Amino acid sequence: MCTIYAKMSFKSEQHIKVAVDAVVFGYIQNHLQILLTKQNHGSGIPKWALPGGFVKDNESVECAVSRELQEETGVNVNYLEQLFTFGSVDRDHRGRVVSVAYLALINPRHFILCTSREDMETEWFNLDEIPDLAYDHKEIIEKGWERLKAKINYQPVGFELLKREFPFSDLENLYQTILNKKIDRRNFRKKIMSYDLLLETDKIYQPKSGRPAKLYKFNHRKYRKLEKDGFHFEVKFA
Amino acid sequence: MCTIYAKMSFKSEQHIKVAVDAVVFGYIQNHLQILLTKQNHGSGIPKWALPGGFVKDNESVECAVSRELQEETGVNVNYLEQLFTFGSVDRDHRGRVVSVAYLALINPRHFILCTSREDMETEWFNLDEIPDLAYDHKEIIEKGWERLKAKINYQPVGFELLKREFPFSDLENLYQTILNKKIDRRNFRKKIMSYDLLLETDKIYQPKSGRPAKLYKFNHRKYRKLEKDGFHFEVKFA
DNA sequence: TATTTTTGTGTACTATATACGCAAAGATGT
DNA sequence: ACATCTTTGCGTATATAGTACACAAAAATA
């Protein structure tokens, strides 16, 4: 980027477009879901794809994702991190496109799907029922899924997928769903509780049947403070 | 990238260039070093910067880094991973450039610095003696450095920085240098040895003074095999 | 009031991490 | 040849963290 005068002048043409794509996870009814969009009136056969689009000249790549998500799906993400940049030559048959993919987590409070684009459909898909996708989006989802599985073990990102106040069993189920394995309830609770990052509310949740449960909320403020002091969240049930 | 017909046609112009930059680490004389380049005959005041350059239309982003490294520095990296994509609007004063940064590790066997560009200088810099850099390259190095520190704990990337055959103490010193802390020699050796991933050669290394040391080499083949079976390398001296 | 479902909790055992010091091998200087 | 210096190579005891495991309490339903 810096050493290019000799090879390619700034005026010389490079015919590559920069796009963003988002792998948006939601945890809905005890299932991990992904947000997909489909254009109804595009040319050719419409296919499901990740929300995303081209970056504008005057916005940062990060801003581009947020904007596209807002425009296409109406959801507000409460966690967004860069995932990977996909740059093979032929990933888009229409021309050369380099796409910066992001991983986003949303919380059920921000669920109102409403696209501002008339020619577009937006829907949640169960992770194991993803349809055929456009371009290399299957691969992007794969990477996002891997990242989420890894990340949940060493950063408290799981909470971003839950309601602000949740019964402890929701957290358990979330981890079991994401890691796709049974976790010992007592050991899990012991580990999480040992960090003292859950605030007990005085609210009670009554499940369909069974004993009522206390509602907890994650103490973001305390976590940020601890993090600054070198604290390292870790829940390893590998 | 997929949902763009309505917003921006494929023909419509986006004025963003795509570049690559590489944070290349070498471990030379017990010091972590970074490879920098400087153009001698560029317009304006030349500044040191990371090796890198624009991606060509017909090469993948990953290929672009390798090519640029080869052209600008002549080194062969033996480890290359994508680091982060830097996409703020004003990171390059000459125009809008989105840069995909890579982390590279090189092994002293591939040291012969020889740029094929006449207008360019290439040099190793000690990590704590990095000069003023062009653009946001300081920040990119910071990110690469963070990644390396984190990665060395859960992937055997350290070996990529050593000679193929090395005395055990080189590994010790490398870890101490990267993590910037003293590590208990016995515990470190015990941990590393417990994985049984070092092959003892029959060669002996004679240090300037002191007892001679056996030379080891890392068993890449065995590691790959173990990794496939779910093995997880981990050296945590946090 | 018996049955079902879900929450909430403790202890013994195992494995891993940490702390710690000394003898052996060679090089150098006298 | 002997004393000194430097670096390698190694084991054990203690503390900490992980794992395995079962039963009673609270509410809903029949």
Coordinates of C-alpha atoms (C1' of nucleotides) in Angstrom, one line a residue:
Chain A
M1 CA 0.0 0.0 0.0
C2 CA 2.9 2.2 0.6
T3 CA 5.4 0.9 -1.8
I4 CA 3.4 1.1 -4.9
Y5 CA 4.6 4.1 -6.9
A6 CA 6.9 2.1 -8.9
K7 CA 4.4 -0.6 -9.7
M8 CA 1.0 1.0 -10.0
S9 CA 0.3 4.7 -9.9
F10 CA -2.5 6.0 -7.9
K11 CA -4.3 6.9 -11.0
S12 CA -3.8 3.6 -12.7
E13 CA -6.9 1.5 -12.7
Q14 CA -7.5 -1.5 -10.4
H15 CA -10.8 -3.1 -11.1
I16 CA -11.6 -4.5 -7.7
K17 CA -14.7 -3.7 -5.7
V18 CA -14.8 -3.7 -1.9
A19 CA -17.9 -5.2 -0.2
V20 CA -18.9 -6.2 3.2
D21 CA -21.0 -9.2 4.4
A22 CA -22.3 -10.1 7.8
V23 CA -22.8 -13.4 9.5
V24 CA -25.6 -12.4 12.0
F25 CA -26.3 -14.9 14.7
G26 CA -29.5 -14.9 16.7
Y27 CA -30.6 -17.4 19.4
I28 CA -34.2 -17.9 19.0
Q29 CA -36.3 -20.5 20.7
N30 CA -33.3 -22.4 21.7
H31 CA -31.9 -22.5 18.2
L32 CA -29.0 -20.7 16.7
Q33 CA -30.2 -18.9 13.6
I34 CA -28.6 -16.9 10.8
L35 CA -30.0 -13.9 9.1
L36 CA -30.3 -14.2 5.3
T37 CA -31.6 -12.0 2.6
K38 CA -33.0 -12.6 -0.9
Q39 CA -33.7 -10.2 -3.7
N40 CA -37.0 -10.8 -5.3
H41 CA -36.6 -8.8 -8.4
G42 CA -33.0 -9.2 -9.2
S43 CA -31.9 -10.3 -12.6
G44 CA -31.4 -14.1 -12.9
I45 CA -32.6 -16.6 -10.3
P46 CA -32.7 -15.1 -6.9
K47 CA -30.7 -16.9 -4.2
W48 CA -30.4 -16.5 -0.5
A49 CA -27.2 -14.7 0.6
L50 CA -25.7 -12.9 3.6
P51 CA -26.7 -9.4 4.2
G52 CA -24.1 -7.0 2.9
G53 CA -23.2 -4.7 0.0
F54 CA -20.6 -2.4 -1.5
V55 CA -18.7 0.0 0.7
K56 CA -19.2 3.6 -0.2
D57 CA -16.3 5.9 -0.9
N58 CA -16.9 8.1 2.1
E59 CA -17.6 5.5 4.8
S60 CA -15.3 3.1 6.7
V61 CA -15.6 -0.6 6.1
E62 CA -17.1 -1.0 9.5
C63 CA -19.7 1.7 8.9
A64 CA -20.6 0.0 5.7
V65 CA -21.7 -3.2 7.5
S66 CA -23.8 -1.4 10.1
R67 CA -25.5 0.6 7.4
E68 CA -26.2 -2.4 5.2
L69 CA -27.6 -4.3 8.1
Q70 CA -29.8 -1.5 9.1
E71 CA -31.0 -1.0 5.5
E72 CA -31.5 -4.6 4.7
T73 CA -32.7 -6.1 7.9
G74 CA -33.6 -3.4 10.4
V75 CA -31.8 -5.2 13.2
N76 CA -29.4 -3.5 15.6
V77 CA -26.5 -5.7 16.4
N78 CA -25.0 -5.5 19.8
Y79 CA -21.8 -7.2 18.9
L80 CA -19.8 -6.8 15.8
E81 CA -16.3 -8.0 15.0
Q82 CA -14.4 -8.4 11.8
L83 CA -14.2 -12.0 10.7
F84 CA -12.1 -12.5 7.6
T85 CA -11.6 -10.9 4.2
F86 CA -12.4 -13.1 1.3
G87 CA -10.3 -12.2 -1.7
S88 CA -10.1 -15.0 -4.2
V89 CA -10.3 -14.0 -7.8
D90 CA -13.5 -15.7 -8.9
R91 CA -15.7 -15.6 -5.9
D92 CA -18.2 -13.4 -7.6
H93 CA -19.0 -14.2 -11.2
R94 CA -20.1 -10.6 -11.9
G95 CA -16.6 -9.2 -11.4
R96 CA -13.8 -9.0 -9.0
V97 CA -15.1 -8.4 -5.5
V98 CA -13.1 -8.5 -2.2
S99 CA -15.4 -8.8 0.7
V100 CA -14.7 -8.0 4.3
A101 CA -16.9 -10.4 6.4
Y102 CA -18.1 -9.5 9.9
L103 CA -19.5 -11.6 12.7
A104 CA -22.5 -10.1 14.4
L105 CA -24.6 -11.2 17.4
I106 CA -28.0 -9.9 18.1
N107 CA -30.1 -10.0 21.1
P108 CA -33.8 -10.9 20.9
R109 CA -34.7 -7.3 21.9
H110 CA -33.7 -6.2 18.5
F111 CA -35.6 -8.6 16.4
I112 CA -38.0 -6.5 14.4
L113 CA -37.1 -7.5 10.9
C114 CA -38.0 -4.8 8.5
T115 CA -36.1 -4.2 5.4
S116 CA -36.3 -0.7 3.9
R117 CA -35.6 -2.3 0.5
E118 CA -38.8 -3.2 -1.4
D119 CA -37.1 -5.8 -3.6
M120 CA -35.7 -7.8 -0.7
E121 CA -36.7 -10.5 1.7
T122 CA -35.1 -11.1 5.0
E123 CA -35.5 -14.2 7.1
W124 CA -33.9 -16.2 10.0
F125 CA -32.6 -19.7 9.1
N126 CA -31.8 -22.4 11.5
L127 CA -28.1 -23.2 11.3
D128 CA -28.7 -26.7 10.0
E129 CA -31.2 -25.6 7.5
I130 CA -29.2 -23.1 5.5
P131 CA -30.4 -23.2 1.9
D132 CA -28.1 -23.0 -1.1
L133 CA -26.3 -19.6 -1.0
A134 CA -24.9 -17.2 -3.5
Y135 CA -21.2 -16.9 -4.0
D136 CA -18.9 -18.2 -1.3
H137 CA -21.3 -17.3 1.4
K138 CA -21.6 -20.9 2.7
E139 CA -17.8 -20.7 3.4
I140 CA -18.2 -17.4 5.1
I141 CA -20.9 -18.8 7.4
E142 CA -18.6 -21.7 8.1
K143 CA -15.9 -19.4 9.2
G144 CA -18.3 -17.3 11.3
W145 CA -19.6 -20.4 13.0
E146 CA -16.1 -21.6 13.8
R147 CA -15.2 -18.2 15.2
L148 CA -18.3 -18.1 17.4
K149 CA -17.6 -21.6 18.8
A150 CA -14.0 -20.7 19.6
K151 CA -14.8 -17.2 21.0
I152 CA -17.6 -18.3 23.4
N153 CA -14.9 -20.1 25.4
Y154 CA -12.7 -17.2 26.1
Q155 CA -14.9 -14.1 25.9
P156 CA -18.4 -13.6 27.4
V157 CA -20.0 -13.1 24.0
G158 CA -22.8 -15.6 24.8
F159 CA -24.6 -12.9 26.7
E160 CA -25.0 -10.8 23.6
L161 CA -27.3 -13.5 22.3
L162 CA -29.6 -13.7 25.4
K163 CA -32.2 -11.3 26.6
R164 CA -30.9 -8.8 29.1
E165 CA -32.4 -10.8 31.9
F166 CA -32.3 -14.5 31.7
P167 CA -32.7 -17.6 33.7
F168 CA -29.5 -19.5 34.2
S169 CA -30.7 -22.4 32.2
D170 CA -30.8 -20.2 29.1
L171 CA -27.1 -19.7 29.4
E172 CA -26.6 -23.4 29.8
N173 CA -28.7 -24.2 26.8
L174 CA -26.9 -21.6 24.7
Y175 CA -23.5 -23.0 25.4
Q176 CA -24.8 -26.5 24.8
T177 CA -26.3 -25.4 21.5
I178 CA -23.2 -23.6 20.3
L179 CA -20.7 -26.2 21.4
N180 CA -23.1 -28.9 20.4
K181 CA -22.5 -31.1 23.4
K182 CA -23.9 -31.8 26.9
I183 CA -22.3 -29.8 29.6
D184 CA -22.4 -30.8 33.3
R185 CA -24.9 -28.3 34.8
R186 CA -23.2 -28.2 38.2
N187 CA -19.7 -27.6 36.9
F188 CA -20.9 -25.1 34.4
R189 CA -22.7 -23.1 37.0
K190 CA -19.8 -23.3 39.4
K191 CA -17.4 -22.0 36.8
I192 CA -19.6 -19.1 35.6
M193 CA -20.6 -18.2 39.2
S194 CA -17.0 -18.2 40.3
Y195 CA -16.4 -15.1 38.1
D196 CA -19.1 -13.2 40.0
L197 CA -20.2 -11.5 36.8
L198 CA -23.9 -12.3 37.0
L199 CA -26.2 -9.9 38.8
E200 CA -29.2 -11.6 40.5
T201 CA -32.3 -9.6 39.8
D202 CA -35.3 -9.9 42.1
K203 CA -37.4 -11.1 39.2
I204 CA -38.5 -14.7 38.8
Y205 CA -39.2 -16.6 35.6
Q206 CA -41.8 -19.3 35.5
P207 CA -41.1 -21.9 32.9
K208 CA -44.0 -23.8 31.3
S209 CA -43.6 -26.4 34.0
G210 CA -41.1 -27.0 36.8
R211 CA -39.6 -24.9 39.5
P212 CA -39.4 -21.1 38.9
A213 CA -36.0 -19.6 38.2
K214 CA -34.2 -16.5 39.3
L215 CA -33.4 -14.1 36.5
Y216 CA -29.8 -12.9 36.1
K217 CA -28.2 -10.2 34.1
F218 CA -24.6 -10.0 33.0
N219 CA -22.5 -7.3 34.7
H220 CA -20.9 -5.7 31.6
R221 CA -19.5 -2.8 33.6
K222 CA -17.7 -5.1 36.1
Y223 CA -16.4 -7.2 33.2
R224 CA -14.9 -4.3 31.4
K225 CA -13.2 -3.2 34.6
L226 CA -11.8 -6.7 35.3
E227 CA -10.7 -7.0 31.7
K228 CA -8.7 -3.8 31.9
D229 CA -6.9 -5.3 34.9
G230 CA -5.9 -8.3 32.8
F231 CA -8.7 -10.6 33.8
H232 CA -9.3 -13.4 31.3
F233 CA -12.8 -15.0 31.0
E234 CA -12.6 -18.6 30.2
V235 CA -15.1 -21.4 30.0
K236 CA -13.4 -24.4 28.6
F237 CA -15.6 -27.4 28.2
A238 CA -13.6 -28.7 25.3
Chain B
M1 CA -21.9 -8.0 -1.8
C2 CA -24.9 -9.9 -2.9
T3 CA -27.6 -7.4 -2.4
I4 CA -26.3 -4.5 -4.3
Y5 CA -28.2 -4.3 -7.5
A6 CA -30.6 -1.8 -6.0
K7 CA -28.0 0.4 -4.5
M8 CA -25.0 0.3 -6.7
S9 CA -24.8 -1.3 -10.1
F10 CA -21.7 -3.3 -11.0
K11 CA -20.7 -0.7 -13.5
S12 CA -21.1 2.2 -11.1
E13 CA -17.9 3.5 -9.8
Q14 CA -16.5 2.9 -6.4
H15 CA -13.2 4.6 -5.9
I16 CA -11.6 2.4 -3.4
K17 CA -8.3 0.6 -4.0
V18 CA -7.4 -2.7 -2.4
A19 CA -3.9 -3.2 -1.0
V20 CA -2.0 -5.7 1.2
D21 CA 0.5 -5.1 3.9
A22 CA 2.6 -7.6 5.8
V23 CA 3.9 -7.6 9.3
V24 CA 6.9 -9.9 9.0
F25 CA 8.5 -11.1 12.2
G26 CA 12.0 -12.5 12.4
Y27 CA 13.9 -13.7 15.5
I28 CA 17.4 -12.6 15.0
Q29 CA 20.1 -12.7 17.6
N30 CA 17.6 -13.2 20.4
H31 CA 15.6 -10.2 19.3
L32 CA 12.2 -10.0 17.6
Q33 CA 12.5 -7.9 14.5
I34 CA 10.2 -6.5 11.9
L35 CA 10.9 -6.1 8.2
L36 CA 10.4 -2.6 6.9
T37 CA 10.8 -1.0 3.5
K38 CA 11.6 2.5 2.4
Q39 CA 11.4 4.0 -1.1
N40 CA 14.4 6.1 -1.8
H41 CA 13.1 7.9 -4.9
G42 CA 9.5 8.4 -4.1
S43 CA 7.9 11.8 -4.3
G44 CA 7.9 13.6 -1.0
I45 CA 9.8 12.6 2.1
P46 CA 10.4 8.9 2.1
K47 CA 9.2 7.1 5.2
W48 CA 9.6 3.6 6.5
A49 CA 6.6 1.4 5.9
L50 CA 5.4 -2.2 5.9
P51 CA 6.1 -4.2 2.8
G52 CA 3.0 -4.4 0.7
G53 CA 1.2 -3.0 -2.3
F54 CA -1.9 -3.0 -4.5
V55 CA -3.6 -6.2 -5.4
K56 CA -3.7 -7.0 -9.0
D57 CA -7.0 -7.7 -10.8
N58 CA -6.0 -11.3 -11.6
E59 CA -4.5 -12.4 -8.3
S60 CA -6.1 -13.3 -5.0
V61 CA -5.4 -11.1 -2.0
E62 CA -3.3 -13.8 -0.5
C63 CA -1.2 -14.2 -3.6
A64 CA -0.7 -10.5 -3.6
V65 CA 1.1 -10.5 -0.3
S66 CA 3.4 -13.3 -1.3
R67 CA 4.3 -11.6 -4.5
E68 CA 4.9 -8.2 -2.9
L69 CA 7.1 -9.8 -0.2
Q70 CA 9.1 -11.6 -2.8
E71 CA 9.5 -8.5 -5.0
E72 CA 10.2 -6.1 -2.2
T73 CA 12.3 -8.1 0.2
G74 CA 13.2 -11.4 -1.4
V75 CA 12.3 -13.4 1.8
N76 CA 10.3 -16.6 1.8
V77 CA 7.9 -16.6 4.6
N78 CA 7.1 -20.0 6.2
Y79 CA 4.0 -18.8 8.0
L80 CA 1.4 -16.5 6.7
E81 CA -2.0 -15.7 8.1
Q82 CA -4.5 -13.0 7.5
L83 CA -4.4 -10.4 10.3
F84 CA -7.0 -7.7 9.9
T85 CA -8.4 -5.5 7.2
F86 CA -7.9 -1.8 7.8
G87 CA -10.7 0.2 6.2
S88 CA -11.0 3.7 7.7
V89 CA -11.7 6.4 5.2
D90 CA -8.6 8.5 5.7
R91 CA -5.8 6.1 6.4
D92 CA -4.1 7.0 3.2
H93 CA -3.8 10.6 2.3
R94 CA -3.4 9.8 -1.4
G95 CA -6.9 8.4 -1.8
R96 CA -9.2 5.7 -0.4
V97 CA -7.3 2.5 0.2
V98 CA -8.5 -0.6 2.1
S99 CA -5.7 -2.8 3.1
V100 CA -5.7 -6.4 4.1
A101 CA -2.9 -6.9 6.6
Y102 CA -1.1 -10.3 7.0
L103 CA 1.1 -11.7 9.7
A104 CA 4.2 -13.5 8.5
L105 CA 6.9 -15.4 10.3
I106 CA 10.2 -16.1 8.8
N107 CA 12.9 -18.5 9.7
P108 CA 16.5 -17.4 9.6
R109 CA 17.2 -19.8 6.7
H110 CA 15.4 -17.4 4.4
F111 CA 17.2 -14.3 5.4
I112 CA 18.8 -13.0 2.3
L113 CA 17.3 -9.6 1.9
C114 CA 17.4 -8.7 -1.7
T115 CA 14.8 -6.4 -3.2
S116 CA 14.2 -6.5 -6.9
R117 CA 13.1 -2.9 -6.8
E118 CA 15.9 -0.5 -7.3
D119 CA 14.2 2.4 -5.6
M120 CA 13.6 0.5 -2.4
E121 CA 15.5 -0.2 0.8
T122 CA 14.7 -3.1 3.1
E123 CA 15.8 -3.6 6.6
W124 CA 15.1 -5.4 9.9
F125 CA 14.1 -3.3 12.8
N126 CA 14.1 -4.2 16.4
L127 CA 10.5 -4.2 17.7
D128 CA 11.3 -1.5 20.2
E129 CA 13.1 0.6 17.8
I130 CA 10.5 1.0 15.1
P131 CA 10.9 4.4 13.4
D132 CA 8.1 6.7 12.4
L133 CA 6.0 4.9 9.9
A134 CA 3.8 5.9 7.0
Y135 CA 0.0 5.7 7.2
D136 CA -1.5 3.6 10.0
H137 CA 1.3 1.1 9.8
K138 CA 2.2 1.6 13.4
E139 CA -1.3 0.4 14.3
I140 CA -1.0 -2.6 12.0
I141 CA 2.2 -3.6 13.7
E142 CA 0.6 -3.3 17.0
K143 CA -2.2 -5.6 15.9
G144 CA 0.3 -8.1 14.5
W145 CA 2.3 -8.1 17.7
E146 CA -0.8 -8.7 19.8
R147 CA -1.8 -11.6 17.5
L148 CA 1.7 -13.1 17.7
K149 CA 1.7 -12.9 21.5
A150 CA -1.7 -14.5 21.7
K151 CA -1.1 -17.2 19.1
I152 CA 2.2 -18.5 20.5
N153 CA 0.2 -19.8 23.4
Y154 CA -2.2 -22.0 21.6
Q155 CA -0.4 -22.9 18.3
P156 CA 3.2 -24.0 17.8
V157 CA 4.0 -21.0 15.6
G158 CA 7.2 -20.2 17.6
F159 CA 9.0 -22.9 15.7
E160 CA 8.5 -21.0 12.5
L161 CA 10.9 -18.4 13.8
L162 CA 13.7 -20.7 14.8
K163 CA 16.2 -22.6 12.7
R164 CA 15.1 -26.0 11.7
E165 CA 17.3 -27.5 14.4
F166 CA 17.7 -25.6 17.6
P167 CA 18.9 -26.0 21.1
F168 CA 16.1 -26.1 23.6
S169 CA 17.2 -22.8 25.1
D170 CA 16.4 -21.0 21.9
L171 CA 12.8 -22.0 22.3
E172 CA 12.8 -20.8 25.9
N173 CA 14.4 -17.5 24.9
L174 CA 11.9 -17.0 22.1
Y175 CA 9.0 -17.5 24.4
Q176 CA 10.5 -15.2 27.0
T177 CA 11.1 -12.5 24.3
I178 CA 7.7 -12.7 22.8
L179 CA 5.8 -12.8 26.1
N180 CA 8.3 -10.4 27.6
K181 CA 8.6 -12.3 30.9
K182 CA 10.7 -14.9 32.7
I183 CA 9.4 -18.4 32.4
D184 CA 10.4 -21.2 34.7
R185 CA 12.8 -23.3 32.7
R186 CA 11.9 -26.6 34.2
N187 CA 8.2 -26.2 33.9
F188 CA 8.5 -24.9 30.3
R189 CA 10.6 -27.8 29.3
K190 CA 8.3 -30.3 31.0
K191 CA 5.2 -28.8 29.3
I192 CA 6.8 -28.8 25.8
M193 CA 8.3 -32.2 26.2
S194 CA 5.0 -33.6 27.4
Y195 CA 3.6 -33.2 23.9
D196 CA 6.4 -35.3 22.5
L197 CA 6.6 -33.1 19.4
L198 CA 10.3 -32.4 19.5
L199 CA 12.7 -34.8 17.6
E200 CA 16.0 -35.1 19.2
T201 CA 18.8 -35.0 16.6
D202 CA 22.2 -36.5 17.1
K203 CA 23.8 -33.1 16.6
I204 CA 25.2 -31.1 19.4
Y205 CA 25.4 -27.3 19.7
Q206 CA 28.3 -25.7 21.6
P207 CA 27.4 -22.3 23.0
K208 CA 30.0 -19.7 23.5
S209 CA 30.5 -21.0 27.0
G210 CA 28.8 -23.6 29.1
R211 CA 27.6 -27.1 28.6
P212 CA 26.8 -28.2 25.1
A213 CA 23.2 -28.7 24.1
K214 CA 21.3 -31.3 22.1
L215 CA 19.7 -29.9 18.9
Y216 CA 16.0 -30.6 18.5
K217 CA 13.6 -30.2 15.6
F218 CA 9.9 -29.7 15.6
N219 CA 7.9 -32.7 14.3
H220 CA 5.6 -30.9 12.0
R221 CA 4.2 -34.1 10.5
K222 CA 3.2 -35.5 13.9
Y223 CA 1.7 -32.2 14.9
R224 CA -0.5 -32.1 11.8
K225 CA -1.6 -35.6 12.5
L226 CA -2.5 -34.9 16.1
E227 CA -4.2 -31.7 15.2
K228 CA -6.5 -33.6 12.9
D229 CA -7.5 -35.8 15.8
G230 CA -8.5 -32.8 17.8
F231 CA -5.3 -32.3 19.7
H232 CA -4.8 -28.8 21.0
F233 CA -1.4 -27.3 21.6
E234 CA -1.3 -25.0 24.6
V235 CA 1.5 -23.3 26.5
K236 CA 0.0 -21.0 28.9
F237 CA 2.4 -19.0 31.0
A238 CA 0.0 -16.1 31.4
Chain C
dT1 C1' -52.3 -35.8 46.7
dA2 C1' -49.3 -38.3 43.3
dT3 C1' -46.8 -37.3 39.1
dT4 C1' -44.0 -34.6 36.1
dT5 C1' -40.8 -31.1 35.1
dT6 C1' -37.2 -27.9 36.0
dT7 C1' -34.2 -25.5 39.4
dG8 C1' -30.5 -25.4 42.7
dT9 C1' -26.7 -27.2 45.2
dG10 C1' -21.7 -30.1 47.5
dT11 C1' -18.0 -33.3 47.8
dA12 C1' -14.5 -36.6 46.6
dC13 C1' -11.2 -37.6 43.0
dT14 C1' -8.1 -36.6 39.3
dA15 C1' -5.2 -33.8 36.5
dT16 C1' -2.7 -29.9 35.7
dA17 C1' 0.1 -25.8 37.1
dT18 C1' 3.5 -23.9 40.0
dA19 C1' 7.5 -23.3 43.0
dC20 C1' 12.0 -24.5 43.6
dG21 C1' 17.9 -26.0 43.6
dC22 C1' 21.7 -28.7 42.2
dA23 C1' 24.9 -31.6 39.6
dA24 C1' 27.1 -32.4 35.0
dA25 C1' 29.5 -30.7 30.8
dG26 C1' 32.4 -28.0 28.5
dA27 C1' 35.4 -23.4 27.9
dT28 C1' 38.6 -20.2 29.8
dG29 C1' 42.3 -18.4 32.6
dT30 C1' 46.1 -19.2 35.8
Chain D
dA1 C1' 45.8 -29.6 36.3
dC2 C1' 42.9 -27.1 38.7
dA3 C1' 39.6 -23.4 40.0
dT4 C1' 36.1 -20.6 37.9
dC5 C1' 32.5 -19.4 34.9
dT6 C1' 28.6 -20.4 32.1
dT7 C1' 24.9 -23.1 30.4
dT8 C1' 22.4 -27.5 30.2
dG9 C1' 19.4 -31.0 32.1
dC10 C1' 16.5 -32.8 35.4
dG11 C1' 12.4 -34.4 39.9
dT12 C1' 9.4 -33.7 43.6
dA13 C1' 6.2 -31.6 46.7
dT14 C1' 2.3 -28.4 46.9
dA15 C1' -1.5 -25.8 45.2
dT16 C1' -5.0 -25.0 42.0
dA17 C1' -8.4 -26.2 38.7
dG18 C1' -11.2 -29.7 36.3
dT19 C1' -14.2 -33.6 36.4
dA20 C1' -17.7 -36.9 37.8
dC21 C1' -21.7 -37.6 40.1
dA22 C1' -27.3 -37.5 42.7
dC23 C1' -30.9 -35.7 45.3
dA24 C1' -34.2 -32.5 47.3
dA25 C1' -37.1 -28.2 46.6
dA26 C1' -40.6 -25.6 43.9
dA27 C1' -44.2 -25.2 41.0
dA28 C1' -47.8 -27.1 37.4
dT29 C1' -50.9 -30.6 36.1
dA30 C1' -53.9 -34.5 36.4

